C-alpha cells in the first residue's frame, strides 16, 4: 500500500454503492530504480503481557489480579520488488504476503449430563459418538445422563488460518497526458477448526483484475476510466459434511 484515504461522508458519485464510510487505497508502483524488500513477523502468547483481571474474575477469586493472554501464534512474512521495463515509461511492481495463525480454544459442555446422554444415544446410533470428538468429561458429577448430578465436559480445539496474497502491477506512461495501469490481485484464504460443530472449514479464493486509463486533455480537466473483473469463490462449510450428521454452521 502506497497511501490510503478514509472518506466518512459526503463522497463523490465515483464512490457509489457505499452507504457509509469509504476507504480508498493506492497500491505501490515500480520506479526507474530496481527496489525491493522482505519482512518477517512473529508473535505468540509468550511475548504478550498479562492484562488486568476483569471485575468478574476478581469477584470469583479475590486473589486474582491479572489474566494471562490466551494461547496463540502468528507468523507473517513477505516480499516486494519493483523496477523499470522501459525507463520513464513502463514499470512493474509485485508483492507477496503470507499469514499463518493458530488459535487454540476451549469449548465446554456445561449442561449437566449432556455428555453421557450423547454417549448413551451413541449405543443405538453410533454416528452420535462423533459429536464428542475432542471432549473429555470433567470429574464434577456422576457418569450418567442426570440433569442435576451428571457430568459436564470440555475440550481443547484449534483454529488454523492460512492466508496468501499476491499482487502484480504494470504502469505505462507513453506521454505526459496519458497513463495506463493493469493490476492483478490474488487471495487464497483457508481456515480450519478441529471443533466440527461450527464453521470448521472456510475457504475463499479471490481473483481481481483492474485496468485503468487516465487522460489529461487540459490543465483544468481529466478523464479517468477503470474496468474491473472480480471472481470471489467463498465456501462456508464444516468438516462434518458428508457424514451421517451435519454440523450447524453459525
PDB file of C-alpha atoms in Angstrom:
ATOM      1  CA  UNK A   1       0.000   0.000   0.000  1.00  0.00           C
ATOM      2  CA  UNK A   2       1.408   3.367  -1.035  1.00  0.00           C
ATOM      3  CA  UNK A   3      -1.278   5.507   0.593  1.00  0.00           C
ATOM      4  CA  UNK A   4      -4.885   5.346   1.707  1.00  0.00           C
ATOM      5  CA  UNK A   5      -7.723   7.809   2.194  1.00  0.00           C
ATOM      6  CA  UNK A   6     -10.662   7.450   4.583  1.00  0.00           C
ATOM      7  CA  UNK A   7     -13.867   9.211   3.487  1.00  0.00           C
ATOM      8  CA  UNK A   8     -16.575   9.136   6.161  1.00  0.00           C
ATOM      9  CA  UNK A   9     -19.351  11.013   4.333  1.00  0.00           C
ATOM     10  CA  UNK A  10     -20.100  13.413   1.505  1.00  0.00           C
ATOM     11  CA  UNK A  11     -18.063  11.455  -1.029  1.00  0.00           C
ATOM     12  CA  UNK A  12     -18.340  11.958  -4.783  1.00  0.00           C
ATOM     13  CA  UNK A  13     -20.509   9.797  -7.083  1.00  0.00           C
ATOM     14  CA  UNK A  14     -17.394   7.896  -8.234  1.00  0.00           C
ATOM     15  CA  UNK A  15     -17.502   6.096  -4.855  1.00  0.00           C
ATOM     16  CA  UNK A  16     -21.009   4.771  -5.436  1.00  0.00           C
ATOM     17  CA  UNK A  17     -22.669   1.680  -3.949  1.00  0.00           C
ATOM     18  CA  UNK A  18     -21.479   2.605  -0.461  1.00  0.00           C
ATOM     19  CA  UNK A  19     -23.886   3.947   2.127  1.00  0.00           C
ATOM     20  CA  UNK A  20     -21.344   4.538   4.896  1.00  0.00           C
ATOM     21  CA  UNK A  21     -17.644   5.259   5.060  1.00  0.00           C
ATOM     22  CA  UNK A  22     -15.251   4.528   2.212  1.00  0.00           C
ATOM     23  CA  UNK A  23     -11.543   3.656   2.166  1.00  0.00           C
ATOM     24  CA  UNK A  24      -9.598   4.494  -0.999  1.00  0.00           C
ATOM     25  CA  UNK A  25      -6.328   2.543  -1.256  1.00  0.00           C
ATOM     26  CA  UNK A  26      -3.487   3.307  -3.700  1.00  0.00           C
ATOM     27  CA  UNK A  27      -1.068   0.456  -4.370  1.00  0.00           C
ATOM     28  CA  UNK A  28       2.644   0.996  -4.962  1.00  0.00           C
ATOM     29  CA  UNK A  29       4.148   1.179  -8.433  1.00  0.00           C
ATOM     30  CA  UNK A  30       7.573   0.453  -9.857  1.00  0.00           C
ATOM     31  CA  UNK A  31      10.126   3.207 -10.434  1.00  0.00           C
ATOM     32  CA  UNK A  32      13.195   3.749 -12.604  1.00  0.00           C
ATOM     33  CA  UNK A  33      15.318   2.110  -9.901  1.00  0.00           C
ATOM     34  CA  UNK A  34      15.137  -1.575  -9.037  1.00  0.00           C
ATOM     35  CA  UNK A  35      13.937  -1.776  -5.438  1.00  0.00           C
ATOM     36  CA  UNK A  36      12.539  -4.407  -3.142  1.00  0.00           C
ATOM     37  CA  UNK A  37      12.200  -5.522   0.454  1.00  0.00           C
ATOM     38  CA  UNK A  38      11.430  -8.569   2.564  1.00  0.00           C
ATOM     39  CA  UNK A  39       9.985  -8.932   6.042  1.00  0.00           C
ATOM     40  CA  UNK A  40       9.148 -11.487   8.713  1.00  0.00           C
ATOM     41  CA  UNK A  41       6.965 -11.022  11.796  1.00  0.00           C
ATOM     42  CA  UNK A  42       6.369 -13.476  14.627  1.00  0.00           C
ATOM     43  CA  UNK A  43       4.427 -13.289  17.863  1.00  0.00           C
ATOM     44  CA  UNK A  44       2.832 -15.681  20.325  1.00  0.00           C
ATOM     45  CA  UNK A  45       1.277 -15.648  23.778  1.00  0.00           C
ATOM     46  CA  UNK A  46       4.699 -15.842  25.498  1.00  0.00           C
ATOM     47  CA  UNK A  47       5.537 -12.415  24.045  1.00  0.00           C
ATOM     48  CA  UNK A  48       2.264 -10.815  25.161  1.00  0.00           C
ATOM     49  CA  UNK A  49       1.931  -9.103  28.516  1.00  0.00           C
ATOM     50  CA  UNK A  50      -0.668 -10.169  31.068  1.00  0.00           C
ATOM     51  CA  UNK A  51      -3.577  -7.765  31.490  1.00  0.00           C
ATOM     52  CA  UNK A  52      -5.614  -6.697  34.476  1.00  0.00           C
ATOM     53  CA  UNK A  53      -8.241  -9.179  35.604  1.00  0.00           C
ATOM     54  CA  UNK A  54     -11.851  -8.293  34.864  1.00  0.00           C
ATOM     55  CA  UNK A  55     -14.276  -7.417  37.686  1.00  0.00           C
ATOM     56  CA  UNK A  56     -15.996 -10.782  37.073  1.00  0.00           C
ATOM     57  CA  UNK A  57     -12.719 -12.701  37.556  1.00  0.00           C
ATOM     58  CA  UNK A  58     -11.966 -10.735  40.701  1.00  0.00           C
ATOM     59  CA  UNK A  59     -15.438 -11.453  42.112  1.00  0.00           C
ATOM     60  CA  UNK A  60     -14.858 -15.185  41.601  1.00  0.00           C
ATOM     61  CA  UNK A  61     -11.387 -15.098  43.174  1.00  0.00           C
ATOM     62  CA  UNK A  62     -10.264 -12.031  45.123  1.00  0.00           C
ATOM     63  CA  UNK A  63      -6.609 -13.127  44.903  1.00  0.00           C
ATOM     64  CA  UNK A  64      -6.583 -12.817  41.095  1.00  0.00           C
ATOM     65  CA  UNK A  65      -5.067  -9.526  39.906  1.00  0.00           C
ATOM     66  CA  UNK A  66      -4.095 -10.316  36.303  1.00  0.00           C
ATOM     67  CA  UNK A  67      -5.027 -12.636  33.446  1.00  0.00           C
ATOM     68  CA  UNK A  68      -2.631 -14.317  31.050  1.00  0.00           C
ATOM     69  CA  UNK A  69      -3.385 -13.964  27.327  1.00  0.00           C
ATOM     70  CA  UNK A  70      -4.950 -16.925  25.565  1.00  0.00           C
ATOM     71  CA  UNK A  71      -2.571 -19.224  23.723  1.00  0.00           C
ATOM     72  CA  UNK A  72      -1.906 -18.168  20.121  1.00  0.00           C
ATOM     73  CA  UNK A  73       0.785 -17.995  17.442  1.00  0.00           C
ATOM     74  CA  UNK A  74       1.036 -15.741  14.395  1.00  0.00           C
ATOM     75  CA  UNK A  75       3.575 -15.590  11.581  1.00  0.00           C
ATOM     76  CA  UNK A  76       3.587 -13.078   8.744  1.00  0.00           C
ATOM     77  CA  UNK A  77       6.199 -12.837   6.003  1.00  0.00           C
ATOM     78  CA  UNK A  78       6.506 -11.462   2.501  1.00  0.00           C
ATOM     79  CA  UNK A  79       8.478  -9.525  -0.070  1.00  0.00           C
ATOM     80  CA  UNK A  80       8.097  -6.839  -2.748  1.00  0.00           C
ATOM     81  CA  UNK A  81      10.031  -5.918  -5.869  1.00  0.00           C
ATOM     82  CA  UNK A  82       9.607  -3.176  -8.449  1.00  0.00           C
ATOM     83  CA  UNK A  83      11.583  -1.637 -11.269  1.00  0.00           C
ATOM     84  CA  UNK A  84      11.670  -0.418 -14.867  1.00  0.00           C
ATOM     85  CA  UNK A  85      10.804  -2.282 -18.044  1.00  0.00           C
ATOM     86  CA  UNK A  86      11.375   0.897 -20.062  1.00  0.00           C
ATOM     87  CA  UNK A  87      12.921   3.884 -18.318  1.00  0.00           C
ATOM     88  CA  UNK A  88      10.433   6.708 -17.580  1.00  0.00           C
ATOM     89  CA  UNK A  89       7.609   4.907 -19.399  1.00  0.00           C
ATOM     90  CA  UNK A  90       6.969   1.295 -18.372  1.00  0.00           C
ATOM     91  CA  UNK A  91       7.318  -0.108 -14.836  1.00  0.00           C
ATOM     92  CA  UNK A  92       6.355  -3.206 -12.858  1.00  0.00           C
ATOM     93  CA  UNK A  93       5.683  -4.000  -9.212  1.00  0.00           C
ATOM     94  CA  UNK A  94       4.990  -7.323  -7.445  1.00  0.00           C
ATOM     95  CA  UNK A  95       4.256  -8.268  -3.837  1.00  0.00           C
ATOM     96  CA  UNK A  96       3.914 -11.495  -1.854  1.00  0.00           C
ATOM     97  CA  UNK A  97       2.327 -11.710   1.614  1.00  0.00           C
ATOM     98  CA  UNK A  98       1.616 -14.826   3.703  1.00  0.00           C
ATOM     99  CA  UNK A  99      -0.024 -15.142   7.137  1.00  0.00           C
ATOM    100  CA  UNK A 100      -0.280 -18.285   9.282  1.00  0.00           C
ATOM    101  CA  UNK A 101      -2.153 -18.121  12.574  1.00  0.00           C
ATOM    102  CA  UNK A 102      -3.022 -20.710  15.227  1.00  0.00           C
ATOM    103  CA  UNK A 103      -5.577 -20.067  17.983  1.00  0.00           C
ATOM    104  CA  UNK A 104      -6.284 -22.914  20.435  1.00  0.00           C
ATOM    105  CA  UNK A 105      -9.533 -22.541  22.369  1.00  0.00           C
ATOM    106  CA  UNK A 106     -11.626 -24.461  24.904  1.00  0.00           C
ATOM    107  CA  UNK A 107     -15.253 -25.388  24.330  1.00  0.00           C
ATOM    108  CA  UNK A 108     -17.370 -26.619  27.242  1.00  0.00           C
ATOM    109  CA  UNK A 109     -20.480 -28.748  27.548  1.00  0.00           C
ATOM    110  CA  UNK A 110     -21.920 -27.086  30.629  1.00  0.00           C
ATOM    111  CA  UNK A 111     -25.308 -28.823  30.599  1.00  0.00           C
ATOM    112  CA  UNK A 112     -25.339 -31.454  33.336  1.00  0.00           C
ATOM    113  CA  UNK A 113     -25.479 -34.990  31.942  1.00  0.00           C
ATOM    114  CA  UNK A 114     -25.326 -33.906  28.277  1.00  0.00           C
ATOM    115  CA  UNK A 115     -22.006 -35.685  27.662  1.00  0.00           C
ATOM    116  CA  UNK A 116     -23.307 -39.003  28.999  1.00  0.00           C
ATOM    117  CA  UNK A 117     -26.660 -38.554  27.243  1.00  0.00           C
ATOM    118  CA  UNK A 118     -24.860 -38.430  23.894  1.00  0.00           C
ATOM    119  CA  UNK A 119     -22.790 -41.481  24.863  1.00  0.00           C
ATOM    120  CA  UNK A 120     -25.970 -43.341  25.716  1.00  0.00           C
ATOM    121  CA  UNK A 121     -27.623 -42.480  22.408  1.00  0.00           C
ATOM    122  CA  UNK A 122     -24.453 -43.489  20.530  1.00  0.00           C
ATOM    123  CA  UNK A 123     -25.014 -47.066  21.731  1.00  0.00           C
ATOM    124  CA  UNK A 124     -28.001 -47.370  19.380  1.00  0.00           C
ATOM    125  CA  UNK A 125     -26.980 -44.688  16.850  1.00  0.00           C
ATOM    126  CA  UNK A 126     -23.151 -44.833  16.611  1.00  0.00           C
ATOM    127  CA  UNK A 127     -22.846 -41.696  14.492  1.00  0.00           C
ATOM    128  CA  UNK A 128     -23.687 -39.586  17.537  1.00  0.00           C
ATOM    129  CA  UNK A 129     -20.339 -40.514  19.132  1.00  0.00           C
ATOM    130  CA  UNK A 130     -18.622 -38.155  16.655  1.00  0.00           C
ATOM    131  CA  UNK A 131     -20.219 -35.215  18.498  1.00  0.00           C
ATOM    132  CA  UNK A 132     -17.892 -35.919  21.427  1.00  0.00           C
ATOM    133  CA  UNK A 133     -14.616 -35.994  19.479  1.00  0.00           C
ATOM    134  CA  UNK A 134     -12.136 -33.831  21.367  1.00  0.00           C
ATOM    135  CA  UNK A 135     -14.155 -33.668  24.606  1.00  0.00           C
ATOM    136  CA  UNK A 136     -13.168 -35.164  27.948  1.00  0.00           C
ATOM    137  CA  UNK A 137     -15.629 -35.491  30.848  1.00  0.00           C
ATOM    138  CA  UNK A 138     -14.962 -33.396  33.938  1.00  0.00           C
ATOM    139  CA  UNK A 139     -14.831 -35.034  37.363  1.00  0.00           C
ATOM    140  CA  UNK A 140     -17.700 -32.942  38.694  1.00  0.00           C
ATOM    141  CA  UNK A 141     -20.587 -35.414  38.685  1.00  0.00           C
ATOM    142  CA  UNK A 142     -21.753 -38.945  38.098  1.00  0.00           C
ATOM    143  CA  UNK A 143     -21.266 -40.835  34.834  1.00  0.00           C
ATOM    144  CA  UNK A 144     -24.954 -40.785  33.915  1.00  0.00           C
ATOM    145  CA  UNK A 145     -27.300 -38.575  31.875  1.00  0.00           C
ATOM    146  CA  UNK A 146     -28.505 -36.910  35.059  1.00  0.00           C
ATOM    147  CA  UNK A 147     -29.724 -33.286  34.593  1.00  0.00           C
ATOM    148  CA  UNK A 148     -28.794 -32.461  38.197  1.00  0.00           C
ATOM    149  CA  UNK A 149     -25.832 -34.636  39.142  1.00  0.00           C
ATOM    150  CA  UNK A 150     -24.447 -35.542  35.712  1.00  0.00           C
ATOM    151  CA  UNK A 151     -21.014 -34.656  34.389  1.00  0.00           C
ATOM    152  CA  UNK A 152     -20.003 -31.675  32.281  1.00  0.00           C
ATOM    153  CA  UNK A 153     -17.202 -31.896  29.684  1.00  0.00           C
ATOM    154  CA  UNK A 154     -14.613 -29.704  27.996  1.00  0.00           C
ATOM    155  CA  UNK A 155     -12.258 -29.986  25.036  1.00  0.00           C
ATOM    156  CA  UNK A 156      -9.232 -28.180  23.616  1.00  0.00           C
ATOM    157  CA  UNK A 157      -9.583 -27.328  19.922  1.00  0.00           C
ATOM    158  CA  UNK A 158      -7.588 -25.411  17.317  1.00  0.00           C
ATOM    159  CA  UNK A 159      -8.410 -22.845  14.660  1.00  0.00           C
ATOM    160  CA  UNK A 160      -5.709 -22.564  11.992  1.00  0.00           C
ATOM    161  CA  UNK A 161      -5.651 -19.775   9.393  1.00  0.00           C
ATOM    162  CA  UNK A 162      -3.516 -19.675   6.240  1.00  0.00           C
ATOM    163  CA  UNK A 163      -3.822 -16.573   4.064  1.00  0.00           C
ATOM    164  CA  UNK A 164      -1.847 -15.931   0.857  1.00  0.00           C
ATOM    165  CA  UNK A 165      -1.940 -12.598  -1.003  1.00  0.00           C
ATOM    166  CA  UNK A 166      -0.223 -11.922  -4.339  1.00  0.00           C
ATOM    167  CA  UNK A 167      -0.142  -8.632  -6.244  1.00  0.00           C
ATOM    168  CA  UNK A 168       1.209  -7.759  -9.673  1.00  0.00           C
ATOM    169  CA  UNK A 169       1.021  -4.332 -11.311  1.00  0.00           C
ATOM    170  CA  UNK A 170       2.115  -2.730 -14.592  1.00  0.00           C
ATOM    171  CA  UNK A 171       2.193   1.029 -15.238  1.00  0.00           C
ATOM    172  CA  UNK A 172       2.636   2.550 -18.698  1.00  0.00           C
ATOM    173  CA  UNK A 173       3.063   6.278 -19.437  1.00  0.00           C
ATOM    174  CA  UNK A 174       3.769   6.773 -23.155  1.00  0.00           C
ATOM    175  CA  UNK A 175       3.362  10.564 -22.927  1.00  0.00           C
ATOM    176  CA  UNK A 176       2.675  13.003 -20.108  1.00  0.00           C
ATOM    177  CA  UNK A 177      -1.028  13.307 -20.968  1.00  0.00           C
ATOM    178  CA  UNK A 178      -1.747   9.577 -20.948  1.00  0.00           C
ATOM    179  CA  UNK A 179      -1.102   6.840 -18.403  1.00  0.00           C
ATOM    180  CA  UNK A 180      -2.416   3.318 -18.102  1.00  0.00           C
ATOM    181  CA  UNK A 181      -2.193   0.612 -15.433  1.00  0.00           C
ATOM    182  CA  UNK A 182      -3.077  -3.056 -15.057  1.00  0.00           C
ATOM    183  CA  UNK A 183      -3.265  -4.747 -11.647  1.00  0.00           C
ATOM    184  CA  UNK A 184      -3.850  -8.374 -10.673  1.00  0.00           C
ATOM    185  CA  UNK A 185      -4.626  -9.367  -7.073  1.00  0.00           C
ATOM    186  CA  UNK A 186      -4.907 -12.962  -5.829  1.00  0.00           C
ATOM    187  CA  UNK A 187      -6.109 -14.086  -2.382  1.00  0.00           C
ATOM    188  CA  UNK A 188      -6.173 -17.690  -1.141  1.00  0.00           C
ATOM    189  CA  UNK A 189      -7.656 -17.993   2.365  1.00  0.00           C
ATOM    190  CA  UNK A 190      -8.267 -21.121   4.416  1.00  0.00           C
ATOM    191  CA  UNK A 191      -9.457 -21.556   7.988  1.00  0.00           C
ATOM    192  CA  UNK A 192      -9.748 -24.991   9.588  1.00  0.00           C
ATOM    193  CA  UNK A 193     -11.038 -25.841  13.034  1.00  0.00           C
ATOM    194  CA  UNK A 194     -10.841 -29.143  14.902  1.00  0.00           C
ATOM    195  CA  UNK A 195     -14.162 -28.185  16.520  1.00  0.00           C
ATOM    196  CA  UNK A 196     -16.542 -29.702  13.982  1.00  0.00           C
ATOM    197  CA  UNK A 197     -19.793 -28.132  15.180  1.00  0.00           C
ATOM    198  CA  UNK A 198     -19.004 -24.661  13.843  1.00  0.00           C
ATOM    199  CA  UNK A 199     -17.826 -23.188  10.560  1.00  0.00           C
ATOM    200  CA  UNK A 200     -14.874 -25.574  10.753  1.00  0.00           C
ATOM    201  CA  UNK A 201     -13.848 -25.276   7.118  1.00  0.00           C
ATOM    202  CA  UNK A 202     -13.874 -21.897   5.423  1.00  0.00           C
ATOM    203  CA  UNK A 203     -12.060 -21.300   2.153  1.00  0.00           C
ATOM    204  CA  UNK A 204     -12.034 -18.293  -0.123  1.00  0.00           C
ATOM    205  CA  UNK A 205     -10.246 -17.591  -3.379  1.00  0.00           C
ATOM    206  CA  UNK A 206     -10.377 -14.154  -4.969  1.00  0.00           C
ATOM    207  CA  UNK A 207      -9.085 -13.184  -8.415  1.00  0.00           C
ATOM    208  CA  UNK A 208      -9.234  -9.472  -9.229  1.00  0.00           C
ATOM    209  CA  UNK A 209      -8.066  -7.706 -12.386  1.00  0.00           C
ATOM    210  CA  UNK A 210      -8.255  -3.908 -12.642  1.00  0.00           C
ATOM    211  CA  UNK A 211      -7.360  -1.839 -15.696  1.00  0.00           C
ATOM    212  CA  UNK A 212      -7.240   1.925 -15.787  1.00  0.00           C
ATOM    213  CA  UNK A 213      -6.513   4.746 -18.200  1.00  0.00           C
ATOM    214  CA  UNK A 214      -6.083   8.422 -17.337  1.00  0.00           C
ATOM    215  CA  UNK A 215      -6.078  11.161 -19.959  1.00  0.00           C
ATOM    216  CA  UNK A 216      -5.345  14.796 -19.090  1.00  0.00           C
ATOM    217  CA  UNK A 217      -6.568  16.825 -22.086  1.00  0.00           C
ATOM    218  CA  UNK A 218      -6.206  20.237 -20.416  1.00  0.00           C
ATOM    219  CA  UNK A 219      -4.866  21.750 -17.227  1.00  0.00           C
ATOM    220  CA  UNK A 220      -8.454  22.024 -15.932  1.00  0.00           C
ATOM    221  CA  UNK A 221      -9.808  18.535 -16.505  1.00  0.00           C
ATOM    222  CA  UNK A 222      -9.108  14.836 -16.914  1.00  0.00           C
ATOM    223  CA  UNK A 223     -10.762  11.604 -17.966  1.00  0.00           C
ATOM    224  CA  UNK A 224     -10.401   8.547 -15.763  1.00  0.00           C
ATOM    225  CA  UNK A 225     -11.626   5.154 -16.974  1.00  0.00           C
ATOM    226  CA  UNK A 226     -11.474   1.977 -14.856  1.00  0.00           C
ATOM    227  CA  UNK A 227     -12.512  -1.576 -15.664  1.00  0.00           C
ATOM    228  CA  UNK A 228     -12.552  -4.349 -13.082  1.00  0.00           C
ATOM    229  CA  UNK A 229     -13.228  -8.081 -13.092  1.00  0.00           C
ATOM    230  CA  UNK A 230     -13.557  -9.959  -9.784  1.00  0.00           C
ATOM    231  CA  UNK A 231     -14.238 -13.619  -9.083  1.00  0.00           C
ATOM    232  CA  UNK A 232     -14.853 -14.497  -5.420  1.00  0.00           C
ATOM    233  CA  UNK A 233     -15.218 -18.206  -4.614  1.00  0.00           C
ATOM    234  CA  UNK A 234     -16.322 -18.459  -0.976  1.00  0.00           C
ATOM    235  CA  UNK A 235     -17.073 -21.742   0.773  1.00  0.00           C
ATOM    236  CA  UNK A 236     -18.514 -21.589   4.283  1.00  0.00           C
ATOM    237  CA  UNK A 237     -18.870 -25.177   5.450  1.00  0.00           C
ATOM    238  CA  UNK A 238     -17.754 -27.675   8.025  1.00  0.00           C
ATOM    239  CA  UNK A 239     -15.658 -30.815   8.157  1.00  0.00           C
ATOM    240  CA  UNK A 240     -18.631 -32.911   9.289  1.00  0.00           C
ATOM    241  CA  UNK A 241     -20.301 -32.566   5.863  1.00  0.00           C
ATOM    242  CA  UNK A 242     -20.713 -35.898   4.178  1.00  0.00           C
ATOM    243  CA  UNK A 243     -21.135 -37.808   7.426  1.00  0.00           C
ATOM    244  CA  UNK A 244     -24.394 -39.081   8.906  1.00  0.00           C
ATOM    245  CA  UNK A 245     -24.545 -35.851  10.927  1.00  0.00           C
ATOM    246  CA  UNK A 246     -24.110 -32.328   9.621  1.00  0.00           C
ATOM    247  CA  UNK A 247     -22.820 -29.576  11.887  1.00  0.00           C
ATOM    248  CA  UNK A 248     -24.822 -26.435  12.459  1.00  0.00           C
ATOM    249  CA  UNK A 249     -22.868 -23.645  10.744  1.00  0.00           C
ATOM    250  CA  UNK A 250     -23.135 -20.410  12.667  1.00  0.00           C
TER     251      UNK A 250
END
